[in-house]
Amino acid sequence: MKVLIATEKPFAPEAVNGIREIIEQANYELALLENYNDKSELLAAVADVDAIIIRSDKITREVMDAAKQLKIVVRAGAGYDNVDLAAATEKGVTVMNTPGQNSNAVAELALGMMVLKARNKYSGKAGTELKDKNLGIHAYGNVGRLVGNIAKGFGMKIFAFDPFVDKSSIEKDGVTALDSVEALYEKCQYISLHIPANDKTKNSINYNLLNLMPQNGTLVNTARKEVVDEDGLLKLMEDRNDIGYLSDIAPDARETFEQKYSDRVFFTPKKMGAQTAEANINAGLASANQIVGFLKNGVTTYKVN
Ligand code: 3PG
């Protein structure tokens, strides 16, 4: 059996070493395609592999057509909107993610970006503190829960909205669970997004919702750029000179945001929420173990299709 790591944004070397150990221990072969620039490189690399470990790499129908022996794809991370699940299911390819394995890294970045903004990007200009400010966690999954936990250390007041999570399980963390998304945005100066990108959520963070935010409302996006309605946000930033946007996934209109509202926006150069050695090791090793468990024993934990 041959396992390919296909990561346009590479794992830390320790993670690759750990994956190699697990794969070779199982008597499988490991191939590595890192830092690739063109889809053609991915299409060539998948030709003879049984399993692929990816990050945000796009596994389309075309890639699966080129991977005639493919049995399993593991997304080393949480969001799997980069995999064509319908095509995978049609072709009998199992798709898994590794929930929770990179969450702490993403949560730390969310708080890091809030501090950056509150302190005026460390420019020397007097800023504000996070203490006593309301933080709204939009979707209380693995990352949302950790963001709340870290924010407590800053003395923030934490609120959450998640229709898929029991209110009691949110409240036992000392977080106030709200009944509607509107209530969350109305209440909180900082909103941290943790919703997945799908047909229901795309463009759902729109002008009307964001306009509910109180003075100095700041949206923190470590989820997906597609969930934010960029035109609506640009219009709101034009209409209100207090609104801020911090994102780990730069918007398509990045230049417009940066040129017009440079003091109110911050975008990482490349999505780096999960880009820590620890997250890479956790998610990478989990991926390798899940592949071995599936190919040797048919274990399907974390299958998403
Ligand atoms: C995830 O869904 O796990 C995060 O967005 C991390 O994505 P990355 O592996 O491309 O950094």
PDB file of C-alpha atoms and ligand atoms in Angstrom:
ATOM      1  CA  MET A   1       0.000   0.000   0.000  1.00  0.00           C
ATOM      2  CA  LYS A   2       1.193   3.518  -0.773  1.00  0.00           C
ATOM      3  CA  VAL A   3       0.280   6.587   1.269  1.00  0.00           C
ATOM      4  CA  LEU A   4       0.817  10.118  -0.054  1.00  0.00           C
ATOM      5  CA  ILE A   5       1.168  13.269   2.026  1.00  0.00           C
ATOM      6  CA  ALA A   6      -0.052  16.019  -0.308  1.00  0.00           C
ATOM      7  CA  THR A   7       0.378  19.347   1.443  1.00  0.00           C
ATOM      8  CA  GLU A   8       0.658  22.575  -0.502  1.00  0.00           C
ATOM      9  CA  LYS A   9       1.301  24.130   2.939  1.00  0.00           C
ATOM     10  CA  PRO A  10       3.746  21.629   4.479  1.00  0.00           C
ATOM     11  CA  PHE A  11       3.621  20.052   7.931  1.00  0.00           C
ATOM     12  CA  ALA A  12       6.443  20.721  10.390  1.00  0.00           C
ATOM     13  CA  PRO A  13       9.264  18.189   9.759  1.00  0.00           C
ATOM     14  CA  GLU A  14       8.579  16.439  13.102  1.00  0.00           C
ATOM     15  CA  ALA A  15       5.061  15.667  11.905  1.00  0.00           C
ATOM     16  CA  VAL A  16       6.303  14.185   8.627  1.00  0.00           C
ATOM     17  CA  ASN A  17       8.822  12.043  10.542  1.00  0.00           C
ATOM     18  CA  GLY A  18       6.090  10.784  12.862  1.00  0.00           C
ATOM     19  CA  ILE A  19       3.763   9.965   9.975  1.00  0.00           C
ATOM     20  CA  ARG A  20       6.578   8.120   8.199  1.00  0.00           C
ATOM     21  CA  GLU A  21       7.222   6.000  11.281  1.00  0.00           C
ATOM     22  CA  ILE A  22       3.565   4.948  11.552  1.00  0.00           C
ATOM     23  CA  ILE A  23       3.215   4.209   7.824  1.00  0.00           C
ATOM     24  CA  GLU A  24       6.478   2.246   7.577  1.00  0.00           C
ATOM     25  CA  GLN A  25       5.703   0.334  10.771  1.00  0.00           C
ATOM     26  CA  ALA A  26       2.577  -0.887   8.977  1.00  0.00           C
ATOM     27  CA  ASN A  27       4.818  -1.967   6.057  1.00  0.00           C
ATOM     28  CA  TYR A  28       3.363   0.656   3.763  1.00  0.00           C
ATOM     29  CA  GLU A  29       5.275   3.087   1.565  1.00  0.00           C
ATOM     30  CA  LEU A  30       5.177   6.864   2.133  1.00  0.00           C
ATOM     31  CA  ALA A  31       5.406   9.450  -0.663  1.00  0.00           C
ATOM     32  CA  LEU A  32       5.671  13.185  -0.123  1.00  0.00           C
ATOM     33  CA  LEU A  33       4.371  16.054  -2.250  1.00  0.00           C
ATOM     34  CA  GLU A  34       4.919  19.345  -0.423  1.00  0.00           C
ATOM     35  CA  ASN A  35       4.864  22.983  -1.519  1.00  0.00           C
ATOM     36  CA  TYR A  36       3.456  22.153  -4.934  1.00  0.00           C
ATOM     37  CA  ASN A  37       2.396  25.022  -7.170  1.00  0.00           C
ATOM     38  CA  ASP A  38       0.302  23.362  -9.784  1.00  0.00           C
ATOM     39  CA  LYS A  39      -2.613  20.932  -9.825  1.00  0.00           C
ATOM     40  CA  SER A  40      -0.763  18.856 -12.441  1.00  0.00           C
ATOM     41  CA  GLU A  41       1.800  17.894  -9.778  1.00  0.00           C
ATOM     42  CA  LEU A  42      -0.984  16.591  -7.528  1.00  0.00           C
ATOM     43  CA  LEU A  43      -2.623  14.711 -10.417  1.00  0.00           C
ATOM     44  CA  ALA A  44       0.681  12.976 -11.193  1.00  0.00           C
ATOM     45  CA  ALA A  45       1.467  12.168  -7.550  1.00  0.00           C
ATOM     46  CA  VAL A  46      -1.871  10.459  -6.824  1.00  0.00           C
ATOM     47  CA  ALA A  47      -1.713   8.052  -9.773  1.00  0.00           C
ATOM     48  CA  ASP A  48      -0.604   4.982  -7.806  1.00  0.00           C
ATOM     49  CA  VAL A  49      -1.562   5.760  -4.191  1.00  0.00           C
ATOM     50  CA  ASP A  50      -4.073   3.989  -1.939  1.00  0.00           C
ATOM     51  CA  ALA A  51      -4.384   6.742   0.652  1.00  0.00           C
ATOM     52  CA  ILE A  52      -3.813  10.511   0.807  1.00  0.00           C
ATOM     53  CA  ILE A  53      -3.223  12.812   3.770  1.00  0.00           C
ATOM     54  CA  ILE A  54      -4.150  16.422   2.982  1.00  0.00           C
ATOM     55  CA  ARG A  55      -4.686  19.790   4.628  1.00  0.00           C
ATOM     56  CA  SER A  56      -6.640  22.445   2.699  1.00  0.00           C
ATOM     57  CA  ASP A  57      -5.566  20.751  -0.543  1.00  0.00           C
ATOM     58  CA  LYS A  58      -8.445  20.363  -2.983  1.00  0.00           C
ATOM     59  CA  ILE A  59      -9.456  16.792  -3.679  1.00  0.00           C
ATOM     60  CA  THR A  60     -11.796  17.201  -6.617  1.00  0.00           C
ATOM     61  CA  ARG A  61     -13.469  14.645  -8.879  1.00  0.00           C
ATOM     62  CA  GLU A  62     -10.589  15.208 -11.315  1.00  0.00           C
ATOM     63  CA  VAL A  63      -8.033  14.276  -8.646  1.00  0.00           C
ATOM     64  CA  MET A  64     -10.018  11.166  -7.715  1.00  0.00           C
ATOM     65  CA  ASP A  65     -10.296  10.204 -11.409  1.00  0.00           C
ATOM     66  CA  ALA A  66      -6.507  10.356 -11.573  1.00  0.00           C
ATOM     67  CA  ALA A  67      -6.148   8.213  -8.407  1.00  0.00           C
ATOM     68  CA  LYS A  68      -7.354   4.854  -9.673  1.00  0.00           C
ATOM     69  CA  GLN A  69      -6.298   2.913  -6.550  1.00  0.00           C
ATOM     70  CA  LEU A  70      -7.516   5.471  -4.015  1.00  0.00           C
ATOM     71  CA  LYS A  71      -9.351   4.049  -0.986  1.00  0.00           C
ATOM     72  CA  ILE A  72      -9.125   6.761   1.652  1.00  0.00           C
ATOM     73  CA  VAL A  73      -8.477  10.487   2.013  1.00  0.00           C
ATOM     74  CA  VAL A  74      -7.800  11.903   5.476  1.00  0.00           C
ATOM     75  CA  ARG A  75      -8.041  15.652   5.939  1.00  0.00           C
ATOM     76  CA  ALA A  76      -5.514  16.394   8.699  1.00  0.00           C
ATOM     77  CA  GLY A  77      -7.746  18.958  10.327  1.00  0.00           C
ATOM     78  CA  ALA A  78     -11.380  19.837  10.871  1.00  0.00           C
ATOM     79  CA  GLY A  79     -13.008  21.376   7.789  1.00  0.00           C
ATOM     80  CA  TYR A  80     -13.476  19.084   4.785  1.00  0.00           C
ATOM     81  CA  ASP A  81     -15.132  21.552   2.400  1.00  0.00           C
ATOM     82  CA  ASN A  82     -12.060  21.056   0.169  1.00  0.00           C
ATOM     83  CA  VAL A  83     -13.029  17.462  -0.657  1.00  0.00           C
ATOM     84  CA  ASP A  84     -15.747  16.552  -3.186  1.00  0.00           C
ATOM     85  CA  LEU A  85     -17.659  14.205  -0.897  1.00  0.00           C
ATOM     86  CA  ALA A  86     -20.271  13.257  -3.497  1.00  0.00           C
ATOM     87  CA  ALA A  87     -17.565  12.176  -5.950  1.00  0.00           C
ATOM     88  CA  ALA A  88     -15.744  10.269  -3.179  1.00  0.00           C
ATOM     89  CA  THR A  89     -18.886   8.405  -2.143  1.00  0.00           C
ATOM     90  CA  GLU A  90     -19.675   7.571  -5.759  1.00  0.00           C
ATOM     91  CA  LYS A  91     -16.194   6.132  -6.201  1.00  0.00           C
ATOM     92  CA  GLY A  92     -16.218   4.231  -2.913  1.00  0.00           C
ATOM     93  CA  VAL A  93     -13.483   6.423  -1.411  1.00  0.00           C
ATOM     94  CA  THR A  94     -13.691   6.930   2.357  1.00  0.00           C
ATOM     95  CA  VAL A  95     -13.114  10.494   3.587  1.00  0.00           C
ATOM     96  CA  MET A  96     -12.199  11.287   7.203  1.00  0.00           C
ATOM     97  CA  ASN A  97     -11.143  14.327   9.184  1.00  0.00           C
ATOM     98  CA  THR A  98      -9.244  14.524  12.495  1.00  0.00           C
ATOM     99  CA  PRO A  99     -11.522  16.633  14.694  1.00  0.00           C
ATOM    100  CA  GLY A 100      -9.963  18.472  17.616  1.00  0.00           C
ATOM    101  CA  GLN A 101      -6.354  17.750  16.708  1.00  0.00           C
ATOM    102  CA  ASN A 102      -5.420  21.244  15.554  1.00  0.00           C
ATOM    103  CA  SER A 103      -8.045  23.192  17.517  1.00  0.00           C
ATOM    104  CA  ASN A 104      -5.825  24.701  20.189  1.00  0.00           C
ATOM    105  CA  ALA A 105      -3.545  26.317  17.600  1.00  0.00           C
ATOM    106  CA  VAL A 106      -6.542  27.923  15.871  1.00  0.00           C
ATOM    107  CA  ALA A 107      -8.009  29.100  19.180  1.00  0.00           C
ATOM    108  CA  GLU A 108      -4.719  30.715  20.233  1.00  0.00           C
ATOM    109  CA  LEU A 109      -4.549  32.597  16.930  1.00  0.00           C
ATOM    110  CA  ALA A 110      -8.116  33.907  17.357  1.00  0.00           C
ATOM    111  CA  LEU A 111      -7.183  35.433  20.717  1.00  0.00           C
ATOM    112  CA  GLY A 112      -3.840  36.609  19.323  1.00  0.00           C
ATOM    113  CA  MET A 113      -5.574  38.568  16.573  1.00  0.00           C
ATOM    114  CA  MET A 114      -7.945  40.145  19.120  1.00  0.00           C
ATOM    115  CA  VAL A 115      -5.005  41.379  21.201  1.00  0.00           C
ATOM    116  CA  LEU A 116      -3.303  42.681  18.050  1.00  0.00           C
ATOM    117  CA  LYS A 117      -6.376  44.755  17.148  1.00  0.00           C
ATOM    118  CA  ALA A 118      -7.093  45.932  20.708  1.00  0.00           C
ATOM    119  CA  ARG A 119      -3.494  47.246  20.909  1.00  0.00           C
ATOM    120  CA  ASN A 120      -3.610  48.992  17.532  1.00  0.00           C
ATOM    121  CA  LYS A 121      -1.212  46.485  15.984  1.00  0.00           C
ATOM    122  CA  TYR A 122       1.481  47.409  18.528  1.00  0.00           C
ATOM    123  CA  SER A 123       1.929  50.785  16.842  1.00  0.00           C
ATOM    124  CA  GLY A 124       2.548  52.649  20.086  1.00  0.00           C
ATOM    125  CA  LYS A 125      -0.917  54.253  20.037  1.00  0.00           C
ATOM    126  CA  ALA A 126      -2.974  53.670  23.227  1.00  0.00           C
ATOM    127  CA  GLY A 127      -5.383  50.794  22.809  1.00  0.00           C
ATOM    128  CA  THR A 128      -7.962  48.914  24.845  1.00  0.00           C
ATOM    129  CA  GLU A 129      -8.083  45.722  26.894  1.00  0.00           C
ATOM    130  CA  LEU A 130     -10.024  42.517  26.332  1.00  0.00           C
ATOM    131  CA  LYS A 131     -10.965  42.300  30.013  1.00  0.00           C
ATOM    132  CA  ASP A 132     -14.694  42.766  30.667  1.00  0.00           C
ATOM    133  CA  LYS A 133     -15.519  42.871  26.943  1.00  0.00           C
ATOM    134  CA  ASN A 134     -18.214  40.556  25.595  1.00  0.00           C
ATOM    135  CA  LEU A 135     -16.976  37.767  23.339  1.00  0.00           C
ATOM    136  CA  GLY A 136     -19.487  35.897  21.194  1.00  0.00           C
ATOM    137  CA  ILE A 137     -18.540  32.433  20.048  1.00  0.00           C
ATOM    138  CA  HIS A 138     -20.425  31.590  16.882  1.00  0.00           C
ATOM    139  CA  ALA A 139     -20.515  27.757  16.901  1.00  0.00           C
ATOM    140  CA  TYR A 140     -19.379  25.954  20.012  1.00  0.00           C
ATOM    141  CA  GLY A 141     -17.332  23.064  18.611  1.00  0.00           C
ATOM    142  CA  ASN A 142     -13.757  22.053  19.395  1.00  0.00           C
ATOM    143  CA  VAL A 143     -12.251  25.436  18.484  1.00  0.00           C
ATOM    144  CA  GLY A 144     -15.090  27.550  19.889  1.00  0.00           C
ATOM    145  CA  ARG A 145     -14.866  25.803  23.249  1.00  0.00           C
ATOM    146  CA  LEU A 146     -11.103  26.430  23.474  1.00  0.00           C
ATOM    147  CA  VAL A 147     -11.477  30.083  22.437  1.00  0.00           C
ATOM    148  CA  GLY A 148     -13.919  30.506  25.328  1.00  0.00           C
ATOM    149  CA  ASN A 149     -11.569  28.792  27.704  1.00  0.00           C
ATOM    150  CA  ILE A 150      -8.574  30.967  26.784  1.00  0.00           C
ATOM    151  CA  ALA A 151     -10.699  34.145  26.733  1.00  0.00           C
ATOM    152  CA  LYS A 152     -11.754  33.458  30.312  1.00  0.00           C
ATOM    153  CA  GLY A 153      -8.131  33.959  31.292  1.00  0.00           C
ATOM    154  CA  PHE A 154      -8.327  37.452  29.774  1.00  0.00           C
ATOM    155  CA  GLY A 155     -11.389  38.184  31.913  1.00  0.00           C
ATOM    156  CA  MET A 156     -13.759  38.413  28.940  1.00  0.00           C
ATOM    157  CA  LYS A 157     -17.478  37.701  29.332  1.00  0.00           C
ATOM    158  CA  ILE A 158     -18.282  34.761  27.115  1.00  0.00           C
ATOM    159  CA  PHE A 159     -21.456  34.076  25.144  1.00  0.00           C
ATOM    160  CA  ALA A 160     -22.142  31.407  22.535  1.00  0.00           C
ATOM    161  CA  PHE A 161     -24.706  30.449  19.948  1.00  0.00           C
ATOM    162  CA  ASP A 162     -24.841  26.936  18.549  1.00  0.00           C
ATOM    163  CA  PRO A 163     -28.153  25.309  17.659  1.00  0.00           C
ATOM    164  CA  PHE A 164     -26.439  21.899  17.422  1.00  0.00           C
ATOM    165  CA  VAL A 165     -25.015  21.870  20.955  1.00  0.00           C
ATOM    166  CA  ASP A 166     -27.029  21.357  24.139  1.00  0.00           C
ATOM    167  CA  LYS A 167     -27.336  24.626  26.059  1.00  0.00           C
ATOM    168  CA  SER A 168     -26.494  22.802  29.284  1.00  0.00           C
ATOM    169  CA  SER A 169     -23.163  21.575  27.922  1.00  0.00           C
ATOM    170  CA  ILE A 170     -22.261  25.170  26.954  1.00  0.00           C
ATOM    171  CA  GLU A 171     -23.346  26.626  30.279  1.00  0.00           C
ATOM    172  CA  LYS A 172     -21.388  24.131  32.353  1.00  0.00           C
ATOM    173  CA  ASP A 173     -18.261  25.789  30.902  1.00  0.00           C
ATOM    174  CA  GLY A 174     -19.389  29.098  32.430  1.00  0.00           C
ATOM    175  CA  VAL A 175     -20.460  30.390  29.008  1.00  0.00           C
ATOM    176  CA  THR A 176     -23.868  32.019  28.470  1.00  0.00           C
ATOM    177  CA  ALA A 177     -25.743  30.172  25.718  1.00  0.00           C
ATOM    178  CA  LEU A 178     -27.965  32.472  23.637  1.00  0.00           C
ATOM    179  CA  ASP A 179     -31.053  31.443  21.690  1.00  0.00           C
ATOM    180  CA  SER A 180     -30.444  33.224  18.425  1.00  0.00           C
ATOM    181  CA  VAL A 181     -27.582  34.305  16.261  1.00  0.00           C
ATOM    182  CA  GLU A 182     -28.989  37.851  16.290  1.00  0.00           C
ATOM    183  CA  ALA A 183     -28.831  37.935  20.101  1.00  0.00           C
ATOM    184  CA  LEU A 184     -25.148  36.946  19.933  1.00  0.00           C
ATOM    185  CA  TYR A 185     -24.193  39.703  17.495  1.00  0.00           C
ATOM    186  CA  GLU A 186     -26.272  42.285  19.379  1.00  0.00           C
ATOM    187  CA  LYS A 187     -24.567  41.454  22.654  1.00  0.00           C
ATOM    188  CA  CYS A 188     -20.907  41.087  21.705  1.00  0.00           C
ATOM    189  CA  GLN A 189     -18.174  43.498  20.725  1.00  0.00           C
ATOM    190  CA  TYR A 190     -15.986  40.596  19.595  1.00  0.00           C
ATOM    191  CA  ILE A 191     -17.419  37.717  17.553  1.00  0.00           C
ATOM    192  CA  SER A 192     -15.257  34.664  16.872  1.00  0.00           C
ATOM    193  CA  LEU A 193     -16.485  32.565  13.933  1.00  0.00           C
ATOM    194  CA  HIS A 194     -16.283  28.787  14.056  1.00  0.00           C
ATOM    195  CA  ILE A 195     -18.933  27.669  11.596  1.00  0.00           C
ATOM    196  CA  PRO A 196     -18.097  25.342   8.689  1.00  0.00           C
ATOM    197  CA  ALA A 197     -18.496  26.447   5.065  1.00  0.00           C
ATOM    198  CA  ASN A 198     -21.462  24.739   3.423  1.00  0.00           C
ATOM    199  CA  ASP A 199     -24.484  25.667   1.326  1.00  0.00           C
ATOM    200  CA  LYS A 200     -26.359  26.907   4.390  1.00  0.00           C
ATOM    201  CA  THR A 201     -23.562  29.021   5.883  1.00  0.00           C
ATOM    202  CA  LYS A 202     -21.962  30.599   2.789  1.00  0.00           C
ATOM    203  CA  ASN A 203     -22.391  34.416   2.851  1.00  0.00           C
ATOM    204  CA  SER A 204     -24.507  34.048   6.006  1.00  0.00           C
ATOM    205  CA  ILE A 205     -22.462  36.604   7.963  1.00  0.00           C
ATOM    206  CA  ASN A 206     -23.993  39.557   6.197  1.00  0.00           C
ATOM    207  CA  TYR A 207     -24.567  43.314   6.525  1.00  0.00           C
ATOM    208  CA  ASN A 208     -27.726  43.041   8.631  1.00  0.00           C
ATOM    209  CA  LEU A 209     -26.242  40.562  11.081  1.00  0.00           C
ATOM    210  CA  LEU A 210     -22.951  42.431  11.489  1.00  0.00           C
ATOM    211  CA  ASN A 211     -24.736  45.755  11.823  1.00  0.00           C
ATOM    212  CA  LEU A 212     -26.281  44.462  15.058  1.00  0.00           C
ATOM    213  CA  MET A 213     -22.863  44.552  16.703  1.00  0.00           C
ATOM    214  CA  PRO A 214     -22.250  47.205  19.352  1.00  0.00           C
ATOM    215  CA  GLN A 215     -19.740  50.044  19.063  1.00  0.00           C
ATOM    216  CA  ASN A 216     -16.265  48.838  17.974  1.00  0.00           C
ATOM    217  CA  GLY A 217     -17.682  45.490  16.863  1.00  0.00           C
ATOM    218  CA  THR A 218     -14.887  43.249  15.601  1.00  0.00           C
ATOM    219  CA  LEU A 219     -15.370  40.075  13.611  1.00  0.00           C
ATOM    220  CA  VAL A 220     -12.661  37.442  14.044  1.00  0.00           C
ATOM    221  CA  ASN A 221     -12.605  34.798  11.336  1.00  0.00           C
ATOM    222  CA  THR A 222     -10.467  31.700  11.769  1.00  0.00           C
ATOM    223  CA  ALA A 223     -13.099  29.578  10.002  1.00  0.00           C
ATOM    224  CA  ARG A 224     -13.634  30.079   6.255  1.00  0.00           C
ATOM    225  CA  LYS A 225     -13.724  33.226   4.107  1.00  0.00           C
ATOM    226  CA  GLU A 226     -16.802  31.960   2.213  1.00  0.00           C
ATOM    227  CA  VAL A 227     -19.099  32.316   5.226  1.00  0.00           C
ATOM    228  CA  VAL A 228     -18.683  36.106   5.232  1.00  0.00           C
ATOM    229  CA  ASP A 229     -20.593  38.181   2.680  1.00  0.00           C
ATOM    230  CA  GLU A 230     -17.679  40.386   1.610  1.00  0.00           C
ATOM    231  CA  ASP A 231     -19.747  42.984  -0.227  1.00  0.00           C
ATOM    232  CA  GLY A 232     -21.993  43.359   2.805  1.00  0.00           C
ATOM    233  CA  LEU A 233     -19.005  43.704   5.117  1.00  0.00           C
ATOM    234  CA  LEU A 234     -17.336  46.285   2.862  1.00  0.00           C
ATOM    235  CA  LYS A 235     -20.552  48.309   2.805  1.00  0.00           C
ATOM    236  CA  LEU A 236     -20.837  48.102   6.590  1.00  0.00           C
ATOM    237  CA  MET A 237     -17.227  49.253   7.056  1.00  0.00           C
ATOM    238  CA  GLU A 238     -18.042  52.181   4.791  1.00  0.00           C
ATOM    239  CA  ASP A 239     -21.217  53.008   6.781  1.00  0.00           C
ATOM    240  CA  ARG A 240     -19.676  52.484  10.227  1.00  0.00           C
ATOM    241  CA  ASN A 241     -16.148  53.614  10.988  1.00  0.00           C
ATOM    242  CA  ASP A 242     -15.944  51.489  14.158  1.00  0.00           C
ATOM    243  CA  ILE A 243     -16.284  48.002  12.649  1.00  0.00           C
ATOM    244  CA  GLY A 244     -13.177  45.787  12.429  1.00  0.00           C
ATOM    245  CA  TYR A 245     -12.383  42.553  10.586  1.00  0.00           C
ATOM    246  CA  LEU A 246      -9.583  40.163  11.523  1.00  0.00           C
ATOM    247  CA  SER A 247      -9.226  37.063   9.399  1.00  0.00           C
ATOM    248  CA  ASP A 248      -6.882  34.143   8.992  1.00  0.00           C
ATOM    249  CA  ILE A 249      -8.380  33.598   5.546  1.00  0.00           C
ATOM    250  CA  ALA A 250      -7.872  36.765   3.545  1.00  0.00           C
ATOM    251  CA  PRO A 251     -10.962  37.997   1.714  1.00  0.00           C
ATOM    252  CA  ASP A 252     -11.013  38.057  -2.090  1.00  0.00           C
ATOM    253  CA  ALA A 253     -11.143  41.857  -1.887  1.00  0.00           C
ATOM    254  CA  ARG A 254      -8.112  41.934   0.412  1.00  0.00           C
ATOM    255  CA  GLU A 255      -6.540  44.956  -1.290  1.00  0.00           C
ATOM    256  CA  THR A 256      -9.718  47.026  -1.033  1.00  0.00           C
ATOM    257  CA  PHE A 257     -10.103  46.202   2.666  1.00  0.00           C
ATOM    258  CA  GLU A 258      -6.444  47.001   3.366  1.00  0.00           C
ATOM    259  CA  GLN A 259      -6.346  50.195   1.326  1.00  0.00           C
ATOM    260  CA  LYS A 260      -9.571  51.657   2.701  1.00  0.00           C
ATOM    261  CA  TYR A 261      -9.565  50.409   6.292  1.00  0.00           C
ATOM    262  CA  SER A 262      -5.949  49.553   7.123  1.00  0.00           C
ATOM    263  CA  ASP A 263      -6.276  50.403  10.829  1.00  0.00           C
ATOM    264  CA  ARG A 264      -9.378  48.216  11.248  1.00  0.00           C
ATOM    265  CA  VAL A 265      -8.387  45.035   9.415  1.00  0.00           C
ATOM    266  CA  PHE A 266      -5.722  42.387   9.732  1.00  0.00           C
ATOM    267  CA  PHE A 267      -5.226  39.352   7.491  1.00  0.00           C
ATOM    268  CA  THR A 268      -2.540  36.693   7.841  1.00  0.00           C
ATOM    269  CA  PRO A 269      -0.395  36.231   4.723  1.00  0.00           C
ATOM    270  CA  LYS A 270      -1.571  32.625   4.419  1.00  0.00           C
ATOM    271  CA  LYS A 271      -4.030  30.640   6.554  1.00  0.00           C
ATOM    272  CA  MET A 272      -1.900  29.813   9.585  1.00  0.00           C
ATOM    273  CA  GLY A 273      -4.317  29.039  12.414  1.00  0.00           C
ATOM    274  CA  ALA A 274      -3.300  25.387  12.415  1.00  0.00           C
ATOM    275  CA  GLN A 275       0.293  26.103  11.440  1.00  0.00           C
ATOM    276  CA  THR A 276       2.097  25.036  14.601  1.00  0.00           C
ATOM    277  CA  ALA A 277       4.387  22.074  15.178  1.00  0.00           C
ATOM    278  CA  GLU A 278       1.996  20.762  17.816  1.00  0.00           C
ATOM    279  CA  ALA A 279      -1.093  20.945  15.584  1.00  0.00           C
ATOM    280  CA  ASN A 280       0.813  19.399  12.678  1.00  0.00           C
ATOM    281  CA  ILE A 281       2.030  16.540  14.850  1.00  0.00           C
ATOM    282  CA  ASN A 282      -1.395  15.924  16.416  1.00  0.00           C
ATOM    283  CA  ALA A 283      -3.346  16.043  13.155  1.00  0.00           C
ATOM    284  CA  GLY A 284      -0.642  14.359  11.044  1.00  0.00           C
ATOM    285  CA  LEU A 285      -0.147  11.400  13.366  1.00  0.00           C
ATOM    286  CA  ALA A 286      -3.905  10.999  13.843  1.00  0.00           C
ATOM    287  CA  SER A 287      -4.276  10.897  10.043  1.00  0.00           C
ATOM    288  CA  ALA A 288      -1.608   8.211   9.685  1.00  0.00           C
ATOM    289  CA  ASN A 289      -3.134   6.112  12.483  1.00  0.00           C
ATOM    290  CA  GLN A 290      -6.607   6.465  10.973  1.00  0.00           C
ATOM    291  CA  ILE A 291      -5.316   5.299   7.568  1.00  0.00           C
ATOM    292  CA  VAL A 292      -3.615   2.254   9.064  1.00  0.00           C
ATOM    293  CA  GLY A 293      -6.693   1.452  11.185  1.00  0.00           C
ATOM    294  CA  PHE A 294      -8.917   1.691   8.129  1.00  0.00           C
ATOM    295  CA  LEU A 295      -6.731  -0.243   5.686  1.00  0.00           C
ATOM    296  CA  LYS A 296      -5.795  -3.013   8.158  1.00  0.00           C
ATOM    297  CA  ASN A 297      -8.972  -3.320  10.273  1.00  0.00           C
ATOM    298  CA  GLY A 298     -11.719  -1.384   8.497  1.00  0.00           C
ATOM    299  CA  VAL A 299     -12.022   1.182  11.329  1.00  0.00           C
ATOM    300  CA  THR A 300     -14.219   4.045  10.101  1.00  0.00           C
ATOM    301  CA  THR A 301     -14.184   6.456  13.074  1.00  0.00           C
ATOM    302  CA  TYR A 302     -14.373  10.080  11.830  1.00  0.00           C
ATOM    303  CA  LYS A 303     -15.622   9.027   8.385  1.00  0.00           C
ATOM    304  CA  VAL A 304     -17.538  12.008   7.004  1.00  0.00           C
ATOM    305  CA  ASN A 305     -19.086  10.550   3.829  1.00  0.00           C
TER     306      ASN A 305
HETATM  307  C1  3PG B   1      -9.002  23.097   9.569  1.00  0.00           C
HETATM  308  O1  3PG B   1     -10.092  23.035   8.968  1.00  0.00           O
HETATM  309  O2  3PG B   1      -8.552  22.130  10.213  1.00  0.00           O
HETATM  310  C2  3PG B   1      -8.228  24.388   9.578  1.00  0.00           C
HETATM  311  O3  3PG B   1      -8.835  25.345   8.779  1.00  0.00           O
HETATM  312  C3  3PG B   1      -6.756  24.208   9.242  1.00  0.00           C
HETATM  313  O4  3PG B   1      -6.473  24.180   7.862  1.00  0.00           O
HETATM  314  P1  3PG B   1      -4.985  23.909   7.328  1.00  0.00           P
HETATM  315  O5  3PG B   1      -4.628  22.501   7.607  1.00  0.00           O
HETATM  316  O6  3PG B   1      -5.059  24.194   5.846  1.00  0.00           O
HETATM  317  O7  3PG B   1      -4.055  24.841   8.019  1.00  0.00           O
END
